[in-house]
Each structure stands twice: as C-alpha cells, then as structure tokens.
PDB file of C-alpha atoms (C1' of nucleotides) in Angstrom:
ATOM      1  CA  UNK A   1      77.203  30.560-144.128  1.00 92.00           C
ATOM      2  CA  UNK A   2      80.161  28.242-144.271  1.00 96.00           C
ATOM      3  CA  UNK A   3      81.408  25.373-146.363  1.00 97.00           C
ATOM      4  CA  UNK A   4      82.979  22.238-144.931  1.00 97.00           C
ATOM      5  CA  UNK A   5      84.468  18.932-145.875  1.00 96.00           C
ATOM      6  CA  UNK A   6      83.527  15.945-143.726  1.00 96.00           C
ATOM      7  CA  UNK A   7      85.465  12.718-144.031  1.00 95.00           C
ATOM      8  CA  UNK A   8      84.047   9.305-143.408  1.00 95.00           C
ATOM      9  CA  UNK A   9      85.111   5.797-144.187  1.00 93.00           C
ATOM     10  CA  UNK A  10      82.293   4.392-146.286  1.00 93.00           C
ATOM     11  CA  UNK A  11      82.744   1.077-144.476  1.00 90.00           C
ATOM     12  CA  UNK A  12      81.597   2.833-141.346  1.00 91.00           C
ATOM     13  CA  UNK A  13      79.226   5.420-142.765  1.00 94.00           C
ATOM     14  CA  UNK A  14      78.787   6.165-146.451  1.00 95.00           C
ATOM     15  CA  UNK A  15      76.814   8.704-148.406  1.00 96.00           C
ATOM     16  CA  UNK A  16      74.370   5.942-149.270  1.00 96.00           C
ATOM     17  CA  UNK A  17      73.796   5.384-145.562  1.00 96.00           C
ATOM     18  CA  UNK A  18      73.040   9.083-145.172  1.00 97.00           C
ATOM     19  CA  UNK A  19      70.760   9.057-148.188  1.00 97.00           C
ATOM     20  CA  UNK A  20      68.797   6.195-146.656  1.00 96.00           C
ATOM     21  CA  UNK A  21      68.437   8.011-143.353  1.00 96.00           C
ATOM     22  CA  UNK A  22      67.967  11.427-144.991  1.00 97.00           C
ATOM     23  CA  UNK A  23      69.112  13.117-141.783  1.00 97.00           C
ATOM     24  CA  UNK A  24      72.068  11.671-139.900  1.00 96.00           C
ATOM     25  CA  UNK A  25      74.094  12.450-136.820  1.00 96.00           C
ATOM     26  CA  UNK A  26      77.777  13.049-137.561  1.00 96.00           C
ATOM     27  CA  UNK A  27      79.087  11.061-134.618  1.00 94.00           C
ATOM     28  CA  UNK A  28      82.428   9.935-133.334  1.00 92.00           C
ATOM     29  CA  UNK A  29      84.656  12.978-133.843  1.00 92.00           C
ATOM     30  CA  UNK A  30      87.366  12.750-131.183  1.00 92.00           C
ATOM     31  CA  UNK A  31      89.656  15.607-131.965  1.00 92.00           C
ATOM     32  CA  UNK A  32      89.639  18.990-130.277  1.00 91.00           C
ATOM     33  CA  UNK A  33      90.192  21.079-133.369  1.00 92.00           C
ATOM     34  CA  UNK A  34      87.259  19.359-134.988  1.00 94.00           C
ATOM     35  CA  UNK A  35      85.191  19.689-131.811  1.00 94.00           C
ATOM     36  CA  UNK A  36      85.837  23.420-131.810  1.00 93.00           C
ATOM     37  CA  UNK A  37      84.750  23.747-135.422  1.00 94.00           C
ATOM     38  CA  UNK A  38      81.542  21.971-134.534  1.00 95.00           C
ATOM     39  CA  UNK A  39      80.976  24.046-131.410  1.00 94.00           C
ATOM     40  CA  UNK A  40      81.893  27.476-132.723  1.00 94.00           C
ATOM     41  CA  UNK A  41      81.455  27.578-136.443  1.00 95.00           C
ATOM     42  CA  UNK A  42      78.867  25.092-137.668  1.00 96.00           C
ATOM     43  CA  UNK A  43      75.579  26.800-138.472  1.00 97.00           C
ATOM     44  CA  UNK A  44      72.266  25.547-139.753  1.00 98.00           C
ATOM     45  CA  UNK A  45      72.347  25.944-143.514  1.00 97.00           C
ATOM     46  CA  UNK A  46      76.078  25.351-143.892  1.00 97.00           C
ATOM     47  CA  UNK A  47      76.889  23.039-146.768  1.00 97.00           C
ATOM     48  CA  UNK A  48      79.350  20.158-146.532  1.00 97.00           C
ATOM     49  CA  UNK A  49      81.149  17.953-148.960  1.00 97.00           C
ATOM     50  CA  UNK A  50      80.894  14.271-148.111  1.00 97.00           C
ATOM     51  CA  UNK A  51      84.355  12.765-148.506  1.00 96.00           C
ATOM     52  CA  UNK A  52      84.958   9.036-148.686  1.00 95.00           C
ATOM     53  CA  UNK A  53      88.300   8.071-147.197  1.00 93.00           C
ATOM     54  CA  UNK A  54      90.344   4.901-147.111  1.00 89.00           C
ATOM     55  CA  UNK A  55      88.501   3.066-149.838  1.00 86.00           C
ATOM     56  CA  UNK A  56      88.994   3.582-153.546  1.00 83.00           C
ATOM     57  CA  UNK A  57      88.054   5.857-155.053  1.00 90.00           C
ATOM     58  CA  UNK A  58      89.016   8.297-152.339  1.00 94.00           C
ATOM     59  CA  UNK A  59      87.388  11.670-152.873  1.00 95.00           C
ATOM     60  CA  UNK A  60      84.351  13.913-152.684  1.00 96.00           C
ATOM     61  CA  UNK A  61      81.182  12.050-153.428  1.00 96.00           C
ATOM     62  CA  UNK A  62      78.358  14.453-152.617  1.00 97.00           C
ATOM     63  CA  UNK A  63      76.824  17.231-150.570  1.00 97.00           C
ATOM     64  CA  UNK A  64      74.937  17.512-147.302  1.00 97.00           C
ATOM     65  CA  UNK A  65      73.492  20.368-145.283  1.00 98.00           C
ATOM     66  CA  UNK A  66      73.743  21.140-141.581  1.00 98.00           C
ATOM     67  CA  UNK A  67      70.246  20.975-140.080  1.00 98.00           C
ATOM     68  CA  UNK A  68      71.038  20.981-136.377  1.00 97.00           C
ATOM     69  CA  UNK A  69      73.868  22.751-134.612  1.00 96.00           C
ATOM     70  CA  UNK A  70      76.220  21.204-132.087  1.00 95.00           C
ATOM     71  CA  UNK A  71      74.915  19.085-129.218  1.00 95.00           C
ATOM     72  CA  UNK A  72      76.562  16.392-127.076  1.00 94.00           C
ATOM     73  CA  UNK A  73      77.607  13.243-128.890  1.00 94.00           C
ATOM     74  CA  UNK A  74      75.617  10.467-127.168  1.00 93.00           C
ATOM     75  CA  UNK A  75      78.169   7.821-128.133  1.00 92.00           C
ATOM     76  CA  UNK A  76      80.712   9.250-125.661  1.00 91.00           C
ATOM     77  CA  UNK A  77      78.512   8.012-122.789  1.00 90.00           C
ATOM     78  CA  UNK A  78      77.701   4.608-124.264  1.00 88.00           C
ATOM     79  CA  UNK A  79      80.064   1.906-122.990  1.00 85.00           C
ATOM     80  CA  UNK A  80      79.000  -0.314-125.861  1.00 85.00           C
ATOM     81  CA  UNK A  81      79.960   2.220-128.481  1.00 87.00           C
ATOM     82  CA  UNK A  82      83.348   2.134-130.131  1.00 86.00           C
ATOM     83  CA  UNK A  83      83.385   5.899-129.525  1.00 89.00           C
ATOM     84  CA  UNK A  84      82.860   5.526-125.778  1.00 87.00           C
ATOM     85  CA  UNK A  85      84.974   7.937-123.752  1.00 87.00           C
ATOM     86  CA  UNK A  86      85.230   6.937-120.083  1.00 82.00           C
ATOM     87  CA  UNK A  87      86.443  10.420-119.214  1.00 82.00           C
ATOM     88  CA  UNK A  88      83.436  12.155-120.715  1.00 83.00           C
ATOM     89  CA  UNK A  89      81.267  13.891-118.155  1.00 82.00           C
ATOM     90  CA  UNK A  90      77.537  14.227-118.874  1.00 83.00           C
ATOM     91  CA  UNK A  91      77.538  17.523-116.984  1.00 82.00           C
ATOM     92  CA  UNK A  92      80.237  18.885-119.227  1.00 83.00           C
ATOM     93  CA  UNK A  93      80.395  16.836-122.442  1.00 88.00           C
ATOM     94  CA  UNK A  94      83.642  16.845-124.358  1.00 90.00           C
ATOM     95  CA  UNK A  95      82.419  15.701-127.715  1.00 93.00           C
ATOM     96  CA  UNK A  96      79.788  17.154-129.982  1.00 94.00           C
ATOM     97  CA  UNK A  97      77.829  16.221-133.066  1.00 95.00           C
ATOM     98  CA  UNK A  98      75.782  18.044-135.643  1.00 97.00           C
ATOM     99  CA  UNK A  99      72.931  16.667-137.728  1.00 97.00           C
ATOM    100  CA  UNK A 100      73.322  16.696-141.482  1.00 97.00           C
ATOM    101  CA  UNK A 101      70.792  16.168-144.226  1.00 98.00           C
ATOM    102  CA  UNK A 102      71.447  14.463-147.525  1.00 98.00           C
ATOM    103  CA  UNK A 103      71.461  16.914-150.428  1.00 98.00           C
ATOM    104  CA  UNK A 104      72.954  15.068-153.365  1.00 96.00           C
ATOM    105  CA  UNK A 105      75.306  12.372-154.463  1.00 97.00           C
ATOM    106  CA  UNK A 106      77.547  13.153-157.415  1.00 96.00           C
ATOM    107  CA  UNK A 107      77.290  10.961-160.500  1.00 93.00           C
ATOM    108  CA  UNK A 108      81.015  10.562-160.268  1.00 92.00           C
ATOM    109  CA  UNK A 109      83.345  10.889-157.324  1.00 94.00           C
ATOM    110  CA  UNK A 110      85.696  13.879-157.546  1.00 95.00           C
ATOM    111  CA  UNK A 111      88.791  11.907-156.749  1.00 94.00           C
ATOM    112  CA  UNK A 112      91.588  13.026-154.495  1.00 94.00           C
ATOM    113  CA  UNK A 113      94.012  12.631-157.398  1.00 93.00           C
ATOM    114  CA  UNK A 114      91.936  15.103-159.426  1.00 94.00           C
ATOM    115  CA  UNK A 115      91.797  17.533-156.520  1.00 95.00           C
ATOM    116  CA  UNK A 116      95.567  17.314-156.194  1.00 93.00           C
ATOM    117  CA  UNK A 117      96.033  17.859-159.909  1.00 93.00           C
ATOM    118  CA  UNK A 118      94.027  21.091-159.844  1.00 94.00           C
ATOM    119  CA  UNK A 119      96.284  24.068-159.111  1.00 93.00           C
ATOM    120  CA  UNK A 120      93.300  26.105-157.945  1.00 93.00           C
ATOM    121  CA  UNK A 121      92.887  23.693-155.059  1.00 94.00           C
ATOM    122  CA  UNK A 122      96.519  23.636-153.974  1.00 91.00           C
ATOM    123  CA  UNK A 123      95.717  25.179-150.604  1.00 88.00           C
ATOM    124  CA  UNK A 124      92.681  23.014-149.917  1.00 92.00           C
ATOM    125  CA  UNK A 125      93.218  21.156-146.656  1.00 88.00           C
ATOM    126  CA  UNK A 126      92.385  17.754-147.988  1.00 87.00           C
ATOM    127  CA  UNK A 127      95.112  17.756-150.640  1.00 87.00           C
ATOM    128  CA  UNK A 128      97.795  18.885-148.237  1.00 87.00           C
ATOM    129  CA  UNK A 129     100.215  16.383-146.848  1.00 84.00           C
ATOM    130  CA  UNK A 130      99.714  15.436-143.258  1.00 83.00           C
ATOM    131  CA  UNK A 131      96.330  17.086-142.967  1.00 86.00           C
ATOM    132  CA  UNK A 132      94.336  14.490-141.102  1.00 87.00           C
ATOM    133  CA  UNK A 133      91.396  16.336-139.619  1.00 92.00           C
ATOM    134  CA  UNK A 134      88.102  14.619-140.272  1.00 94.00           C
ATOM    135  CA  UNK A 135      86.385  17.989-140.639  1.00 95.00           C
ATOM    136  CA  UNK A 136      87.951  20.866-142.527  1.00 94.00           C
ATOM    137  CA  UNK A 137      86.755  24.275-143.657  1.00 95.00           C
ATOM    138  CA  UNK A 138      86.366  24.839-147.388  1.00 95.00           C
ATOM    139  CA  UNK A 139      86.582  28.294-148.958  1.00 95.00           C
ATOM    140  CA  UNK A 140      83.962  29.709-151.299  1.00 96.00           C
ATOM    141  CA  UNK A 141      86.415  29.497-154.182  1.00 95.00           C
ATOM    142  CA  UNK A 142      87.264  25.871-153.450  1.00 96.00           C
ATOM    143  CA  UNK A 143      83.613  24.955-153.130  1.00 96.00           C
ATOM    144  CA  UNK A 144      82.785  26.511-156.485  1.00 96.00           C
ATOM    145  CA  UNK A 145      85.759  24.902-158.165  1.00 96.00           C
ATOM    146  CA  UNK A 146      84.933  21.404-156.917  1.00 96.00           C
ATOM    147  CA  UNK A 147      81.349  21.816-158.092  1.00 96.00           C
ATOM    148  CA  UNK A 148      82.639  22.881-161.477  1.00 95.00           C
ATOM    149  CA  UNK A 149      84.736  19.711-161.607  1.00 95.00           C
ATOM    150  CA  UNK A 150      81.660  17.549-161.113  1.00 92.00           C
ATOM    151  CA  UNK A 151      80.394  18.682-164.484  1.00 85.00           C
ATOM    152  CA  UNK A 152      83.662  17.880-166.241  1.00 73.00           C
ATOM    153  CA  UNK A 153      84.013  14.758-168.208  1.00 60.00           C
TER     154      UNK A 153
ATOM    155  C1'  DG B   1     100.477  -3.732-144.243  1.00 93.99           C
ATOM    156  C1'  DC B   2     103.523   0.175-144.352  1.00 93.99           C
ATOM    157  C1'  DC B   3     104.861   4.632-143.266  1.00 93.99           C
ATOM    158  C1'  DA B   4     104.666   9.625-142.598  1.00 93.99           C
ATOM    159  C1'  DA B   5     102.579  12.962-139.980  1.00 93.99           C
ATOM    160  C1'  DC B   6     100.286  14.628-136.394  1.00 93.99           C
ATOM    161  C1'  DG B   7      97.509  14.726-131.813  1.00 93.99           C
ATOM    162  C1'  DT B   8      97.453  13.283-127.120  1.00 93.99           C
ATOM    163  C1'  DT B   9      99.312  11.725-122.901  1.00 93.99           C
ATOM    164  C1'  DG B  10     101.979  11.666-118.917  1.00 93.99           C
ATOM    165  C1'  DG B  11     106.293  12.199-116.374  1.00 93.99           C
ATOM    166  C1'  DC B  12     109.050  15.595-114.792  1.00 93.99           C
TER     167       DC B  12
ATOM    168  C1'  DG C   1     104.768  23.998-119.362  1.00 93.99           C
ATOM    169  C1'  DC C   2     107.884  21.071-121.919  1.00 93.99           C
ATOM    170  C1'  DC C   3     108.732  17.211-124.620  1.00 93.99           C
ATOM    171  C1'  DA C   4     109.411  12.278-125.605  1.00 93.99           C
ATOM    172  C1'  DA C   5     106.773   8.358-126.350  1.00 93.99           C
ATOM    173  C1'  DC C   6     102.946   6.492-127.983  1.00 93.99           C
ATOM    174  C1'  DG C   7      98.642   5.918-130.622  1.00 93.99           C
ATOM    175  C1'  DT C   8      95.904   7.055-134.546  1.00 93.99           C
ATOM    176  C1'  DT C   9      94.897   8.477-139.104  1.00 93.99           C
ATOM    177  C1'  DG C  10      94.796   8.082-143.891  1.00 93.99           C
ATOM    178  C1'  DG C  11      96.870   7.435-148.417  1.00 93.99           C
ATOM    179  C1'  DC C  12      99.097   4.233-150.974  1.00 93.99           C
TER     180       DC C  12
END
DNA sequence: GCCAACGTTGGC
DNA sequence: GCCAACGTTGGC
C-alpha cells in the first residue's frame, strides 16, 4: 500500500467537509502527473494526508483512506462546474477521481513551517520549493515521522 | 496582491 | 519536437 499527500484549499473543500460526508470524491485535479498517480498508483486501502493550502495555518490536518480507485471525474463533463473541460471526451475521459474516506483529524495541524524545520523531512515533496502538485507520494519514513510529530507538544 | 516556479499551449 | 509565451498555483 501507498501513502499520499492530497492538497486542498479549505475554502473549497476542507477536512471538516470530508468528515461531514464521511466519503468524498477527490474532484477537480487537472494535471497530468497527478492524473497518472490516480490512474496507476492509487489503491484501495492507501492512506493519505489531508493538507490544507492557502489559508493559515498551512499544513497537514488529518488522514483519509482511499476507498474507491480511479474513475472518470464527472465534473469534466459538467458545463456548470468550475472544473468543466470542453475538450474532455466521455468515450475517453482525461480526468479521474478517487473516493476517500475520513479517518481522523489531528488535534493540531502539523504546519508547513514545522515540516520544513524537520531535517528528516527535507526531501518531502511538500516542503520543496516549486513543488506544486496537488497530489504527491509520501514515503513510509515520512509518513511515520509526520505521525510522530502529531504527538509532540 | 506579489512573485517564483512550473505546466500547458500553440506556432513554427 | 522545440520553445516562448502564457496561465496557474501556492506560499508569504
């Protein structure tokens, strides 16, 4: 199984929104690298960090689990959606989603500044400059280390 | 709101 | 297939 980090702006979709729904569709990814992760590497049972971007505090706020593997993102065909893609072909969809289930919300956000300050996480995608993917793989070691940080004071 | 960095597009 | 221009992202 794999570990992932999924970014979302809480304005658009927050961990509290996911908690309310319990199972949510991770919609709106419009990047081919991310699409390929979803298509090729996301498996049921994979665990994901939920990362809040753009609004303070920026950082990892909880955990979710993949409960359904990749299928076509319905928003690409919906002209009313902000994710509508006029070039998307229903016979050969470009964009995919997975379903994720709420697992837990951390008592305290593991902030980006704390991630950056931890030398063990120096190679973690999210702390690296210019790394803008909304979905990134997380290594076993990084996963364990971030979890350890949630129990720090 | 700014800016750096990167992905995507389109002309050639 | 290259590459410049443009758009978008995300942290601050």
